[in-house]
Amino acid sequence: MILILLIIFVFVFSWSMIFLPHGVPRTSWNSLSFVIIAGALMMIVLNNNYHWGMQQVTTTQSAKLLPLKSPKAALGVKQLGTGTEQIIVYRTMTKPSKLQHTSATTTTTIQLKSGIQANVKIESTRWRYKNQLAKTFFSLGQPDGALVKRHYTFTSPRAWHTILIPAKTK
């Protein structure tokens, strides 16, 4: 919407400069369209650089864990790249036949801790529009729901062990 307003008022500014004679009407139309153009450009820059009109919303998902093979091989750690990056491979009760893994992005953090019950808690923080007006203005330029960060917390009993999953060789 803000882009459409910007385009319309650029044409209004051009129209008033070309077709209106010198005087109050021309000055009024030029001033009005210039203020709207400048305001629209400022709002676009603020939204793009500082997420103006948006807020961070955190959602939490929890699931009970199942061991990968046995309690001796409950969670798998796979090293990526030079070894400083890693992902955790796990199984949950909601999808017991499917192996899942943490994402390997720079916005992801992983925490392993011991506890009584085996579960995984995934906290995802995303940019969402504050209200319908902000969504109407900026929905063409800034996607709703862009990921800011994701945090995995794995809680496993002391009897469970993690195993290192070797990287595939070529």
Short mmCIF file of N, CA and C in Angstrom, two decimals:
data_model
loop_
_atom_site.label_atom_id
_atom_site.label_comp_id
_atom_site.label_asym_id
_atom_site.label_seq_id
_atom_site.Cartn_x
_atom_site.Cartn_y
_atom_site.Cartn_z
N MET A 1 0.82 -1.19 0.00
CA MET A 1 0.00 0.00 0.00
C MET A 1 0.87 1.26 0.00
N ILE A 2 1.93 1.21 0.82
CA ILE A 2 2.80 2.39 0.91
C ILE A 2 3.50 2.63 -0.43
N LEU A 3 3.84 1.56 -1.13
CA LEU A 3 4.47 1.71 -2.44
C LEU A 3 3.49 2.29 -3.46
N ILE A 4 2.25 1.88 -3.37
CA ILE A 4 1.22 2.41 -4.27
C ILE A 4 1.01 3.90 -4.01
N LEU A 5 0.94 4.29 -2.72
CA LEU A 5 0.82 5.72 -2.39
C LEU A 5 2.02 6.52 -2.90
N LEU A 6 3.20 5.94 -2.76
CA LEU A 6 4.40 6.62 -3.23
C LEU A 6 4.34 6.86 -4.73
N ILE A 7 3.96 5.86 -5.49
CA ILE A 7 3.87 5.99 -6.95
C ILE A 7 2.80 7.02 -7.34
N ILE A 8 1.64 6.94 -6.69
CA ILE A 8 0.55 7.88 -7.00
C ILE A 8 0.98 9.32 -6.75
N PHE A 9 1.62 9.56 -5.61
CA PHE A 9 1.97 10.95 -5.29
C PHE A 9 3.20 11.44 -6.05
N VAL A 10 4.00 10.55 -6.57
CA VAL A 10 5.05 10.98 -7.50
C VAL A 10 4.40 11.50 -8.79
N PHE A 11 3.37 10.78 -9.25
CA PHE A 11 2.65 11.26 -10.44
C PHE A 11 1.91 12.56 -10.15
N VAL A 12 1.31 12.70 -8.96
CA VAL A 12 0.61 13.95 -8.59
C VAL A 12 1.60 15.11 -8.57
N PHE A 13 2.78 14.88 -7.99
CA PHE A 13 3.81 15.92 -7.94
C PHE A 13 4.22 16.32 -9.36
N SER A 14 4.46 15.32 -10.21
CA SER A 14 4.85 15.61 -11.60
C SER A 14 3.73 16.34 -12.35
N TRP A 15 2.50 15.88 -12.17
CA TRP A 15 1.36 16.52 -12.82
C TRP A 15 1.24 17.99 -12.41
N SER A 16 1.36 18.25 -11.11
CA SER A 16 1.21 19.64 -10.65
C SER A 16 2.36 20.51 -11.14
N MET A 17 3.55 19.96 -11.23
CA MET A 17 4.68 20.75 -11.73
C MET A 17 4.54 21.06 -13.22
N ILE A 18 3.96 20.15 -13.97
CA ILE A 18 3.88 20.32 -15.42
C ILE A 18 2.64 21.11 -15.84
N PHE A 19 1.48 20.77 -15.29
CA PHE A 19 0.23 21.28 -15.85
C PHE A 19 -0.41 22.43 -15.07
N LEU A 20 -0.10 22.63 -13.82
CA LEU A 20 -0.73 23.72 -13.07
C LEU A 20 0.06 25.01 -13.24
N PRO A 21 -0.65 26.13 -13.38
CA PRO A 21 0.05 27.42 -13.49
C PRO A 21 0.62 27.82 -12.13
N HIS A 22 1.59 28.74 -12.18
CA HIS A 22 2.18 29.23 -10.93
C HIS A 22 1.09 29.85 -10.06
N GLY A 23 1.22 29.61 -8.74
CA GLY A 23 0.24 30.18 -7.82
C GLY A 23 -0.01 29.25 -6.64
N VAL A 24 -1.09 29.55 -5.92
CA VAL A 24 -1.42 28.82 -4.69
C VAL A 24 -1.77 27.35 -4.96
N PRO A 25 -2.60 27.03 -5.97
CA PRO A 25 -2.93 25.62 -6.19
C PRO A 25 -1.69 24.76 -6.49
N ARG A 26 -0.81 25.29 -7.30
CA ARG A 26 0.41 24.53 -7.64
C ARG A 26 1.28 24.34 -6.41
N THR A 27 1.46 25.38 -5.63
CA THR A 27 2.27 25.30 -4.41
C THR A 27 1.65 24.33 -3.42
N SER A 28 0.33 24.36 -3.28
CA SER A 28 -0.36 23.47 -2.35
C SER A 28 -0.19 22.00 -2.77
N TRP A 29 -0.45 21.70 -4.04
CA TRP A 29 -0.32 20.33 -4.52
C TRP A 29 1.12 19.84 -4.43
N ASN A 30 2.07 20.70 -4.75
CA ASN A 30 3.48 20.31 -4.65
C ASN A 30 3.88 20.04 -3.20
N SER A 31 3.45 20.91 -2.30
CA SER A 31 3.79 20.74 -0.89
C SER A 31 3.17 19.47 -0.32
N LEU A 32 1.89 19.26 -0.61
CA LEU A 32 1.20 18.08 -0.10
C LEU A 32 1.83 16.80 -0.64
N SER A 33 2.07 16.75 -1.92
CA SER A 33 2.64 15.53 -2.50
C SER A 33 4.09 15.32 -2.04
N PHE A 34 4.85 16.39 -1.86
CA PHE A 34 6.22 16.25 -1.38
C PHE A 34 6.25 15.71 0.05
N VAL A 35 5.37 16.21 0.91
CA VAL A 35 5.32 15.72 2.29
C VAL A 35 4.93 14.24 2.33
N ILE A 36 3.97 13.85 1.51
CA ILE A 36 3.55 12.44 1.48
C ILE A 36 4.65 11.56 0.90
N ILE A 37 5.35 12.02 -0.13
CA ILE A 37 6.46 11.25 -0.71
C ILE A 37 7.58 11.08 0.32
N ALA A 38 7.96 12.16 0.99
CA ALA A 38 9.03 12.09 1.99
C ALA A 38 8.62 11.18 3.16
N GLY A 39 7.38 11.31 3.61
CA GLY A 39 6.90 10.45 4.70
C GLY A 39 6.87 8.99 4.31
N ALA A 40 6.43 8.70 3.10
CA ALA A 40 6.38 7.31 2.63
C ALA A 40 7.78 6.73 2.52
N LEU A 41 8.71 7.51 2.01
CA LEU A 41 10.09 7.03 1.91
C LEU A 41 10.70 6.78 3.28
N MET A 42 10.43 7.67 4.25
CA MET A 42 10.93 7.47 5.61
C MET A 42 10.33 6.21 6.24
N MET A 43 9.03 6.00 6.04
CA MET A 43 8.38 4.82 6.61
C MET A 43 8.92 3.54 5.98
N ILE A 44 9.21 3.55 4.69
CA ILE A 44 9.78 2.38 4.03
C ILE A 44 11.17 2.07 4.59
N VAL A 45 11.99 3.09 4.75
CA VAL A 45 13.34 2.89 5.30
C VAL A 45 13.26 2.38 6.73
N LEU A 46 12.40 2.98 7.55
CA LEU A 46 12.27 2.54 8.95
C LEU A 46 11.76 1.10 9.03
N ASN A 47 10.82 0.73 8.18
CA ASN A 47 10.31 -0.64 8.19
C ASN A 47 11.37 -1.63 7.73
N ASN A 48 12.10 -1.26 6.70
CA ASN A 48 13.10 -2.17 6.14
C ASN A 48 14.30 -2.34 7.06
N ASN A 49 14.78 -1.26 7.65
CA ASN A 49 16.00 -1.32 8.47
C ASN A 49 15.73 -1.62 9.94
N TYR A 50 14.64 -1.11 10.50
CA TYR A 50 14.40 -1.22 11.93
C TYR A 50 13.10 -1.93 12.28
N HIS A 51 12.46 -2.57 11.30
CA HIS A 51 11.20 -3.31 11.49
C HIS A 51 10.12 -2.45 12.13
N TRP A 52 10.01 -1.22 11.67
CA TRP A 52 8.98 -0.30 12.18
C TRP A 52 7.61 -0.84 11.82
N GLY A 53 6.70 -0.87 12.76
CA GLY A 53 5.37 -1.42 12.55
C GLY A 53 5.30 -2.92 12.80
N MET A 54 6.41 -3.48 13.31
CA MET A 54 6.45 -4.91 13.57
C MET A 54 6.88 -5.16 15.02
N GLN A 55 6.61 -6.35 15.48
CA GLN A 55 7.02 -6.74 16.83
C GLN A 55 7.51 -8.18 16.80
N GLN A 56 8.36 -8.52 17.76
CA GLN A 56 8.84 -9.89 17.85
C GLN A 56 7.84 -10.72 18.66
N VAL A 57 7.43 -11.85 18.09
CA VAL A 57 6.49 -12.75 18.75
C VAL A 57 7.18 -14.10 18.91
N THR A 58 7.17 -14.61 20.14
CA THR A 58 7.82 -15.88 20.44
C THR A 58 6.77 -16.96 20.63
N THR A 59 6.95 -18.07 19.95
CA THR A 59 6.08 -19.23 20.13
C THR A 59 6.92 -20.38 20.67
N THR A 60 6.30 -21.19 21.51
CA THR A 60 6.99 -22.31 22.14
C THR A 60 6.27 -23.60 21.80
N GLN A 61 7.03 -24.59 21.36
CA GLN A 61 6.50 -25.92 21.10
C GLN A 61 7.26 -26.91 21.97
N SER A 62 6.55 -27.85 22.53
CA SER A 62 7.18 -28.90 23.34
C SER A 62 6.74 -30.25 22.82
N ALA A 63 7.65 -31.20 22.89
CA ALA A 63 7.34 -32.57 22.49
C ALA A 63 8.17 -33.52 23.34
N LYS A 64 7.60 -34.68 23.64
CA LYS A 64 8.33 -35.70 24.38
C LYS A 64 9.26 -36.43 23.42
N LEU A 65 10.45 -36.74 23.92
CA LEU A 65 11.47 -37.39 23.10
C LEU A 65 11.43 -38.90 23.25
N LEU A 66 11.79 -39.58 22.18
CA LEU A 66 12.05 -41.01 22.19
C LEU A 66 13.52 -41.20 21.85
N PRO A 67 14.17 -42.24 22.37
CA PRO A 67 15.57 -42.46 21.99
C PRO A 67 15.69 -42.84 20.52
N LEU A 68 16.82 -42.47 19.91
CA LEU A 68 17.04 -42.83 18.51
C LEU A 68 17.05 -44.35 18.34
N LYS A 69 17.89 -45.04 19.11
CA LYS A 69 17.97 -46.50 19.04
C LYS A 69 17.71 -47.11 20.41
N SER A 70 18.42 -46.63 21.39
CA SER A 70 18.30 -47.13 22.76
C SER A 70 18.73 -46.00 23.69
N PRO A 71 18.53 -46.15 25.01
CA PRO A 71 19.00 -45.10 25.91
C PRO A 71 20.51 -44.83 25.81
N LYS A 72 21.26 -45.80 25.33
CA LYS A 72 22.70 -45.59 25.14
C LYS A 72 22.99 -44.77 23.88
N ALA A 73 22.02 -44.67 22.99
CA ALA A 73 22.15 -43.87 21.78
C ALA A 73 20.86 -43.09 21.59
N ALA A 74 20.60 -42.16 22.51
CA ALA A 74 19.31 -41.48 22.56
C ALA A 74 19.24 -40.26 21.64
N LEU A 75 20.28 -39.46 21.63
CA LEU A 75 20.35 -38.27 20.78
C LEU A 75 21.60 -38.36 19.94
N GLY A 76 21.51 -37.88 18.71
CA GLY A 76 22.67 -37.89 17.83
C GLY A 76 23.18 -36.49 17.59
N VAL A 77 24.50 -36.34 17.64
CA VAL A 77 25.14 -35.05 17.36
C VAL A 77 25.93 -35.22 16.07
N LYS A 78 25.62 -34.38 15.10
CA LYS A 78 26.31 -34.43 13.81
C LYS A 78 27.09 -33.14 13.63
N GLN A 79 28.40 -33.26 13.43
CA GLN A 79 29.26 -32.11 13.22
C GLN A 79 29.14 -31.65 11.78
N LEU A 80 29.12 -30.35 11.59
CA LEU A 80 29.04 -29.77 10.25
C LEU A 80 30.28 -28.92 9.99
N GLY A 81 30.64 -28.82 8.76
CA GLY A 81 31.73 -27.93 8.38
C GLY A 81 33.03 -28.28 9.06
N THR A 82 33.61 -27.31 9.74
CA THR A 82 34.90 -27.51 10.41
C THR A 82 34.75 -28.13 11.78
N GLY A 83 33.54 -28.36 12.21
CA GLY A 83 33.31 -29.01 13.50
C GLY A 83 32.79 -28.08 14.56
N THR A 84 32.80 -26.77 14.32
CA THR A 84 32.27 -25.84 15.31
C THR A 84 30.76 -25.77 15.24
N GLU A 85 30.18 -26.09 14.08
CA GLU A 85 28.74 -26.12 13.93
C GLU A 85 28.25 -27.55 14.09
N GLN A 86 27.05 -27.68 14.67
CA GLN A 86 26.51 -29.01 14.84
C GLN A 86 24.99 -28.98 14.81
N ILE A 87 24.42 -30.13 14.52
CA ILE A 87 22.97 -30.30 14.61
C ILE A 87 22.70 -31.50 15.51
N ILE A 88 21.52 -31.52 16.11
CA ILE A 88 21.11 -32.62 16.96
C ILE A 88 20.02 -33.40 16.21
N VAL A 89 20.18 -34.71 16.14
CA VAL A 89 19.19 -35.59 15.51
C VAL A 89 18.41 -36.23 16.64
N TYR A 90 17.07 -36.22 16.51
CA TYR A 90 16.21 -36.74 17.58
C TYR A 90 14.92 -37.30 17.02
N ARG A 91 14.15 -38.00 17.88
CA ARG A 91 12.83 -38.51 17.54
C ARG A 91 11.85 -38.05 18.60
N THR A 92 10.63 -37.74 18.19
CA THR A 92 9.60 -37.32 19.15
C THR A 92 8.45 -38.32 19.14
N MET A 93 7.62 -38.24 20.18
CA MET A 93 6.45 -39.13 20.26
C MET A 93 5.40 -38.76 19.21
N THR A 94 5.36 -37.49 18.79
CA THR A 94 4.36 -37.09 17.79
C THR A 94 4.67 -37.68 16.42
N LYS A 95 5.96 -37.87 16.10
CA LYS A 95 6.38 -38.48 14.83
C LYS A 95 7.45 -39.54 15.14
N PRO A 96 7.06 -40.69 15.72
CA PRO A 96 8.06 -41.66 16.16
C PRO A 96 8.83 -42.33 15.02
N SER A 97 8.25 -42.43 13.84
CA SER A 97 8.94 -43.13 12.75
C SER A 97 9.89 -42.22 11.98
N LYS A 98 9.84 -40.92 12.23
CA LYS A 98 10.63 -39.96 11.46
C LYS A 98 11.73 -39.34 12.33
N LEU A 99 12.94 -39.36 11.82
CA LEU A 99 14.03 -38.67 12.51
C LEU A 99 13.94 -37.18 12.20
N GLN A 100 14.12 -36.37 13.21
CA GLN A 100 14.10 -34.92 13.04
C GLN A 100 15.46 -34.37 13.44
N HIS A 101 15.74 -33.16 13.02
CA HIS A 101 17.01 -32.54 13.39
C HIS A 101 16.81 -31.04 13.58
N THR A 102 17.73 -30.45 14.31
CA THR A 102 17.70 -29.01 14.50
C THR A 102 18.15 -28.34 13.21
N SER A 103 17.76 -27.10 13.04
CA SER A 103 18.20 -26.39 11.83
C SER A 103 19.63 -25.91 12.02
N ALA A 104 20.31 -25.73 10.92
CA ALA A 104 21.73 -25.39 10.95
C ALA A 104 21.97 -23.94 10.56
N THR A 105 21.11 -23.04 10.98
CA THR A 105 21.28 -21.63 10.63
C THR A 105 22.01 -20.90 11.74
N THR A 106 22.47 -19.70 11.45
CA THR A 106 23.19 -18.92 12.45
C THR A 106 22.26 -18.36 13.52
N THR A 107 20.96 -18.37 13.27
CA THR A 107 20.00 -17.86 14.25
C THR A 107 19.54 -18.94 15.21
N THR A 108 20.10 -20.14 15.12
CA THR A 108 19.68 -21.27 15.95
C THR A 108 20.68 -21.51 17.07
N THR A 109 20.16 -21.68 18.29
CA THR A 109 21.00 -22.07 19.42
C THR A 109 20.45 -23.36 20.00
N ILE A 110 21.35 -24.17 20.56
CA ILE A 110 20.98 -25.48 21.11
C ILE A 110 21.50 -25.58 22.53
N GLN A 111 20.66 -26.13 23.41
CA GLN A 111 21.05 -26.32 24.79
C GLN A 111 20.68 -27.75 25.19
N LEU A 112 21.64 -28.48 25.76
CA LEU A 112 21.40 -29.83 26.26
C LEU A 112 21.45 -29.77 27.78
N LYS A 113 20.44 -30.36 28.43
CA LYS A 113 20.48 -30.42 29.89
C LYS A 113 19.83 -31.71 30.35
N SER A 114 20.13 -32.10 31.57
CA SER A 114 19.57 -33.35 32.09
C SER A 114 18.40 -33.04 33.00
N GLY A 115 17.46 -33.97 33.04
CA GLY A 115 16.26 -33.80 33.85
C GLY A 115 15.60 -35.14 34.06
N ILE A 116 14.35 -35.11 34.46
CA ILE A 116 13.62 -36.34 34.74
C ILE A 116 12.97 -36.89 33.48
N GLN A 117 12.23 -36.06 32.76
CA GLN A 117 11.56 -36.49 31.54
C GLN A 117 12.32 -36.04 30.31
N ALA A 118 12.24 -36.87 29.28
CA ALA A 118 12.90 -36.53 28.02
C ALA A 118 11.95 -35.71 27.16
N ASN A 119 12.35 -34.47 26.88
CA ASN A 119 11.53 -33.64 26.01
C ASN A 119 12.40 -32.61 25.30
N VAL A 120 11.82 -32.02 24.28
CA VAL A 120 12.46 -30.94 23.54
C VAL A 120 11.52 -29.75 23.55
N LYS A 121 12.07 -28.59 23.82
CA LYS A 121 11.29 -27.35 23.79
C LYS A 121 11.92 -26.46 22.71
N ILE A 122 11.09 -26.04 21.77
CA ILE A 122 11.57 -25.21 20.66
C ILE A 122 10.90 -23.84 20.77
N GLU A 123 11.71 -22.82 20.98
CA GLU A 123 11.23 -21.44 21.05
C GLU A 123 11.63 -20.73 19.76
N SER A 124 10.63 -20.27 19.01
CA SER A 124 10.88 -19.56 17.76
C SER A 124 10.40 -18.12 17.90
N THR A 125 11.25 -17.18 17.55
CA THR A 125 10.90 -15.76 17.58
C THR A 125 10.84 -15.26 16.15
N ARG A 126 9.72 -14.63 15.80
CA ARG A 126 9.49 -14.14 14.44
C ARG A 126 9.00 -12.70 14.48
N TRP A 127 9.24 -11.98 13.37
CA TRP A 127 8.71 -10.63 13.20
C TRP A 127 7.26 -10.75 12.72
N ARG A 128 6.35 -10.10 13.42
CA ARG A 128 4.93 -10.04 13.03
C ARG A 128 4.50 -8.58 13.02
N TYR A 129 3.51 -8.26 12.18
CA TYR A 129 2.99 -6.90 12.14
C TYR A 129 2.26 -6.59 13.43
N LYS A 130 2.40 -5.35 13.92
CA LYS A 130 1.77 -4.94 15.18
C LYS A 130 0.25 -4.87 15.07
N ASN A 131 -0.23 -4.39 13.94
CA ASN A 131 -1.68 -4.23 13.77
C ASN A 131 -2.03 -4.33 12.29
N GLN A 132 -3.31 -4.24 12.00
CA GLN A 132 -3.78 -4.37 10.63
C GLN A 132 -3.32 -3.21 9.75
N LEU A 133 -3.21 -2.00 10.33
CA LEU A 133 -2.75 -0.85 9.56
C LEU A 133 -1.32 -1.05 9.08
N ALA A 134 -0.44 -1.51 9.96
CA ALA A 134 0.95 -1.77 9.57
C ALA A 134 1.01 -2.88 8.51
N LYS A 135 0.18 -3.89 8.67
CA LYS A 135 0.16 -4.98 7.68
C LYS A 135 -0.32 -4.47 6.33
N THR A 136 -1.32 -3.60 6.34
CA THR A 136 -1.84 -3.04 5.10
C THR A 136 -0.78 -2.18 4.40
N PHE A 137 -0.06 -1.36 5.17
CA PHE A 137 0.95 -0.48 4.58
C PHE A 137 2.16 -1.25 4.04
N PHE A 138 2.67 -2.21 4.81
CA PHE A 138 3.98 -2.78 4.51
C PHE A 138 3.97 -4.21 4.00
N SER A 139 2.81 -4.79 3.75
CA SER A 139 2.77 -6.21 3.38
C SER A 139 3.41 -6.49 2.02
N LEU A 140 3.55 -5.50 1.16
CA LEU A 140 4.20 -5.73 -0.13
C LEU A 140 5.72 -5.84 0.00
N GLY A 141 6.31 -5.17 0.99
CA GLY A 141 7.76 -5.12 1.06
C GLY A 141 8.38 -6.02 2.10
N GLN A 142 7.79 -6.16 3.26
CA GLN A 142 8.38 -6.90 4.36
C GLN A 142 7.53 -8.13 4.65
N PRO A 143 8.10 -9.32 4.56
CA PRO A 143 7.29 -10.52 4.80
C PRO A 143 6.89 -10.64 6.27
N ASP A 144 5.70 -11.15 6.49
CA ASP A 144 5.22 -11.38 7.85
C ASP A 144 5.72 -12.75 8.30
N GLY A 145 6.31 -12.80 9.47
CA GLY A 145 6.76 -14.08 10.00
C GLY A 145 8.21 -14.41 9.70
N ALA A 146 9.04 -13.41 9.43
CA ALA A 146 10.46 -13.68 9.19
C ALA A 146 11.11 -14.14 10.49
N LEU A 147 11.90 -15.19 10.43
CA LEU A 147 12.52 -15.78 11.61
C LEU A 147 13.63 -14.88 12.15
N VAL A 148 13.57 -14.62 13.46
CA VAL A 148 14.62 -13.85 14.13
C VAL A 148 15.61 -14.82 14.77
N LYS A 149 15.10 -15.75 15.57
CA LYS A 149 15.96 -16.74 16.22
C LYS A 149 15.13 -17.96 16.61
N ARG A 150 15.83 -19.07 16.80
CA ARG A 150 15.19 -20.31 17.24
C ARG A 150 16.11 -20.94 18.28
N HIS A 151 15.52 -21.39 19.39
CA HIS A 151 16.30 -21.98 20.48
C HIS A 151 15.72 -23.35 20.82
N TYR A 152 16.57 -24.38 20.76
CA TYR A 152 16.18 -25.74 21.12
C TYR A 152 16.73 -26.04 22.51
N THR A 153 15.88 -26.56 23.39
CA THR A 153 16.32 -27.02 24.70
C THR A 153 15.96 -28.50 24.81
N PHE A 154 16.98 -29.34 24.86
CA PHE A 154 16.78 -30.77 25.00
C PHE A 154 16.98 -31.15 26.46
N THR A 155 15.99 -31.78 27.05
CA THR A 155 16.09 -32.29 28.41
C THR A 155 16.04 -33.81 28.32
N SER A 156 17.05 -34.47 28.85
CA SER A 156 17.09 -35.93 28.77
C SER A 156 17.47 -36.51 30.12
N PRO A 157 16.98 -37.72 30.44
CA PRO A 157 17.37 -38.38 31.69
C PRO A 157 18.87 -38.69 31.70
N ARG A 158 19.41 -38.87 32.88
CA ARG A 158 20.85 -39.14 32.99
C ARG A 158 21.24 -40.46 32.34
N ALA A 159 20.32 -41.39 32.22
CA ALA A 159 20.61 -42.68 31.60
C ALA A 159 20.77 -42.56 30.08
N TRP A 160 20.26 -41.49 29.50
CA TRP A 160 20.39 -41.29 28.05
C TRP A 160 21.76 -40.73 27.72
N HIS A 161 22.27 -41.14 26.58
CA HIS A 161 23.58 -40.66 26.12
C HIS A 161 23.45 -40.14 24.70
N THR A 162 24.30 -39.21 24.38
CA THR A 162 24.35 -38.71 23.01
C THR A 162 25.46 -39.42 22.27
N ILE A 163 25.25 -39.62 20.99
CA ILE A 163 26.27 -40.27 20.16
C ILE A 163 26.68 -39.32 19.06
N LEU A 164 27.89 -39.48 18.58
CA LEU A 164 28.39 -38.68 17.48
C LEU A 164 28.08 -39.42 16.19
N ILE A 165 27.37 -38.74 15.29
CA ILE A 165 27.03 -39.33 14.00
C ILE A 165 28.12 -38.93 13.02
N PRO A 166 28.79 -39.88 12.42
CA PRO A 166 29.90 -39.53 11.51
C PRO A 166 29.36 -38.87 10.24
N ALA A 167 30.16 -37.98 9.70
CA ALA A 167 29.81 -37.31 8.44
C ALA A 167 29.98 -38.31 7.30
N LYS A 168 29.14 -38.16 6.29
CA LYS A 168 29.23 -39.06 5.12
C LYS A 168 30.48 -38.73 4.33
N THR A 169 31.18 -39.74 3.91
CA THR A 169 32.35 -39.53 3.08
C THR A 169 31.96 -39.62 1.62
N LYS A 170 32.70 -38.92 0.80
CA LYS A 170 32.38 -38.90 -0.64
C LYS A 170 32.92 -40.10 -1.34
#
